[in-house]
Structures are given as C-alpha cells and as structure tokens.
mmCIF file of C-alpha atoms in Angstrom:
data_model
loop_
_atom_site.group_PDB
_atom_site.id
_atom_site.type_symbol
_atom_site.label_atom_id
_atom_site.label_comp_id
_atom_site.label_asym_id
_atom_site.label_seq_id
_atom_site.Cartn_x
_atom_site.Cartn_y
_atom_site.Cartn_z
ATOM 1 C CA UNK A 1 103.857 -49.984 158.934
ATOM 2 C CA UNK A 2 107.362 -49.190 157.332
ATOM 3 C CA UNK A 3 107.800 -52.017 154.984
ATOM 4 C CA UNK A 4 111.856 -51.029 156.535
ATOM 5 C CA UNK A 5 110.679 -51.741 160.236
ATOM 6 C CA UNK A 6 110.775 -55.005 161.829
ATOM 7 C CA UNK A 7 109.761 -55.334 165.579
ATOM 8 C CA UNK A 8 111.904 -58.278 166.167
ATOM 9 C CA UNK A 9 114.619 -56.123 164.983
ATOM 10 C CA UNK A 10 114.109 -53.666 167.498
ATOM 11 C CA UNK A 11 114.716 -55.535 170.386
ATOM 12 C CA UNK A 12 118.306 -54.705 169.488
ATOM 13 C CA UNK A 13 117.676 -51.510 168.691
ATOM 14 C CA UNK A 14 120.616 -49.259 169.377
ATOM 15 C CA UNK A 15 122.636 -52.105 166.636
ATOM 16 C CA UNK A 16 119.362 -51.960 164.262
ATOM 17 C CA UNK A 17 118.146 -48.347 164.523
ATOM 18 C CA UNK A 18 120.437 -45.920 166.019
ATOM 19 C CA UNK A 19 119.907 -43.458 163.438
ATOM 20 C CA UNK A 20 116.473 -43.268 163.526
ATOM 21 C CA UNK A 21 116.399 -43.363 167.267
ATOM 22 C CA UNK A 22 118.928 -40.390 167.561
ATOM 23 C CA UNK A 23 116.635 -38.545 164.699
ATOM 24 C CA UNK A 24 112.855 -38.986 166.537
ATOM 25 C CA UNK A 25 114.552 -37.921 169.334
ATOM 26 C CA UNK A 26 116.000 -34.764 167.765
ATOM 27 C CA UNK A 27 113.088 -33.858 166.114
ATOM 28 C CA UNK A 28 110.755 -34.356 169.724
ATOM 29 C CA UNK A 29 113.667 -31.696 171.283
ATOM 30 C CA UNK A 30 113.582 -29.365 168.686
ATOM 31 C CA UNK A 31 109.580 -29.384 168.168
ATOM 32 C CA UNK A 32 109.736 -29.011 172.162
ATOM 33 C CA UNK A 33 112.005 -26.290 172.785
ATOM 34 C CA UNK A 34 110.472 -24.119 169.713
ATOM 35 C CA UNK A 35 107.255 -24.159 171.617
ATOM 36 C CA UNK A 36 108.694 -24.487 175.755
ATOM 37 C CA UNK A 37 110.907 -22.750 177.935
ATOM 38 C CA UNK A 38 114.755 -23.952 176.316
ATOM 39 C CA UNK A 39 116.197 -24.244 179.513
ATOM 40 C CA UNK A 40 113.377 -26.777 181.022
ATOM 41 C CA UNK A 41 113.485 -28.477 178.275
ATOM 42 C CA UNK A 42 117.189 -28.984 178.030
ATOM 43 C CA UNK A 43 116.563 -29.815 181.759
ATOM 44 C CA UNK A 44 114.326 -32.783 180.798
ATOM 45 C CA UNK A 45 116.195 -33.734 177.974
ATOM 46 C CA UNK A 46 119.572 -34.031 179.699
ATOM 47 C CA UNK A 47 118.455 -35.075 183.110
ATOM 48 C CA UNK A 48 115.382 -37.494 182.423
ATOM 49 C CA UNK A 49 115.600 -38.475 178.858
ATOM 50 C CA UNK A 50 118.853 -39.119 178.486
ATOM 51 C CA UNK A 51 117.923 -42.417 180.580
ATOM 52 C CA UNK A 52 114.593 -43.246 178.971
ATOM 53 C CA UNK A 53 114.210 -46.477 176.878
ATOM 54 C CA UNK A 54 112.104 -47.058 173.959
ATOM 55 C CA UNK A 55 110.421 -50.026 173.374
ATOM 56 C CA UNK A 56 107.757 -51.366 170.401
ATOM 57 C CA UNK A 57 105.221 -53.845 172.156
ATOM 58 C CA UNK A 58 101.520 -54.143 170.889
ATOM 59 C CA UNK A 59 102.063 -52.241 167.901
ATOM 60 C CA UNK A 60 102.833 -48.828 169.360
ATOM 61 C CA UNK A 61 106.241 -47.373 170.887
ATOM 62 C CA UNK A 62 106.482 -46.361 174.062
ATOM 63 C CA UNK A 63 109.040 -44.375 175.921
ATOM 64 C CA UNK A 64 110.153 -46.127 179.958
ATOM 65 C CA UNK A 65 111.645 -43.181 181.979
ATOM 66 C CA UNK A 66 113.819 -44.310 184.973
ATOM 67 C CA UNK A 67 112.829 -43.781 188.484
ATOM 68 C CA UNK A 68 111.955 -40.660 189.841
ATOM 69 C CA UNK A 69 112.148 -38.233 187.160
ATOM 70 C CA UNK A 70 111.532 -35.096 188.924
ATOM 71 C CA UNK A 71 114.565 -35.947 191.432
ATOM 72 C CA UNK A 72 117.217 -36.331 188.604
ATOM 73 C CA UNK A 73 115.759 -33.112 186.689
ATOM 74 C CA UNK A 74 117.996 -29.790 188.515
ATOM 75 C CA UNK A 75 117.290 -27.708 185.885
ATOM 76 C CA UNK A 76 115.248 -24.157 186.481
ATOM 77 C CA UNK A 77 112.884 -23.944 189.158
ATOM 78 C CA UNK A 78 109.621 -24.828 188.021
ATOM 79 C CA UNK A 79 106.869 -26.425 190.503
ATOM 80 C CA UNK A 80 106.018 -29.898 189.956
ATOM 81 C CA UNK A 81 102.554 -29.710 187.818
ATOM 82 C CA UNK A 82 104.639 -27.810 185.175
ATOM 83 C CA UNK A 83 107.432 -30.382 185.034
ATOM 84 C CA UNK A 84 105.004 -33.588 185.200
ATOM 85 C CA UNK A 85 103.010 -31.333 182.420
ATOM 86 C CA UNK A 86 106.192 -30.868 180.135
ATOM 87 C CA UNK A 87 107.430 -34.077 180.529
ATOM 88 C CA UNK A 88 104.344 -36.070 179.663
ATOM 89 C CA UNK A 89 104.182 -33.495 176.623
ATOM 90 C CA UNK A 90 107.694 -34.371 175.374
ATOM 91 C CA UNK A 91 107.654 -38.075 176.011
ATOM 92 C CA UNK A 92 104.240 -37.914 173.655
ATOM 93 C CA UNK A 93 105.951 -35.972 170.695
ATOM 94 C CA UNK A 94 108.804 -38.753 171.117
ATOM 95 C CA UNK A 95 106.480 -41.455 170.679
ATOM 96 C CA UNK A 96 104.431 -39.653 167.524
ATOM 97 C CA UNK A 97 108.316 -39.034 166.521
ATOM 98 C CA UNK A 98 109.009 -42.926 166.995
ATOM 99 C CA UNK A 99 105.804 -43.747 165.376
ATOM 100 C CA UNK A 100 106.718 -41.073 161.924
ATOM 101 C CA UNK A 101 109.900 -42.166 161.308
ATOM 102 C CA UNK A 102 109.123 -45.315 161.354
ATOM 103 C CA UNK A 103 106.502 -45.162 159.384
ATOM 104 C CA UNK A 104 104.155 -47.391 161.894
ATOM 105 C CA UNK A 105 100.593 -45.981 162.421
ATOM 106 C CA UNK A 106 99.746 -45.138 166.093
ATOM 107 C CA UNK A 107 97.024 -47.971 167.687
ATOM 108 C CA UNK A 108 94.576 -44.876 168.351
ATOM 109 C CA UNK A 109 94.876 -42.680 164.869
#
C-alpha cells in the first residue's frame, strides 16, 4: 500500500482524492476504448459510470453502479450479453486503475 493512501481518508474521497479518482478513471476509458467499440464505450461511460461510486472496504476498491445499468445506457444497439460483457470489463480495469494509482496491492495478486 501507498505509504500516500489512507482508507479513512477515503471515505471523503472526492475532498481527499479527486485527482486520482478523475485519473484511474481516465486511464480505465482510454485503455477501454483503444481496445472496444468508442461509441459503446462512451455509452457506458456517460450513461452508467458517470453514476458509479467507488469505495475501499477490505483492502480492495470496488466500483457500486446505480440501478439498472442497462436501462440508463441508450447508446448503440448492442444485445444485452455484450453490454453486461463490456461493462463488467470496464468496471474491472477501473478497479486495477483504483488499485495502481494508489499504489494498494489487489487482495487476489
């Protein structure tokens, strides 16, 4: 763990570590939408993400989404597997993004 990172810190997060926030997040996008179709990921990232919440408990970060994420995502047409596929993707590279800049090891590495 970052000798910089404090858990109890990051309860207030967006006062504590808004700059690292906005830069694991930027990172996850631009890692996903080398490697995905831009426009679903833009989808996810504007419609879905923009709403997720970050949290540190037990050592690891972990991304909440809000309710229904397919329902708020109108971006291209893509059937439901490939969404639920991509999101669970991105919302993975966020938390290894969380976890890097940071510097805290991941429980399972």
């Amino acid at each position: 763990m970052s000798a910089d990172f404090d858990p109890e810190k990051f309860e207030d997060k967006y006062a504590n570590y808004f700059a690292e926030l906005q830069r694991a997040y930027k990172n996850a996008f631009n890692h996903m939408n080398e490697r995905y179709d831009s426009q679903l990921i833009h989808g996810i990232d504007q419609t879905v993400l923009n709403e997720s919440e970050p949290f540190y408990e037990d050592g690891e970060f972990v991304v909440e989404l809000p309710e229904d994420p397919r329902g708020r995502f109108e971006g291209a047409l893509v059937d439901d597997e490939k969404f639920e596929e991509t999101l669970d993707v991105y919302v993975d590279r966020i938390e290894s993004e969380l976890h890097r800049v940071f510097g805290v090891d991941r429980p399972d590495e």
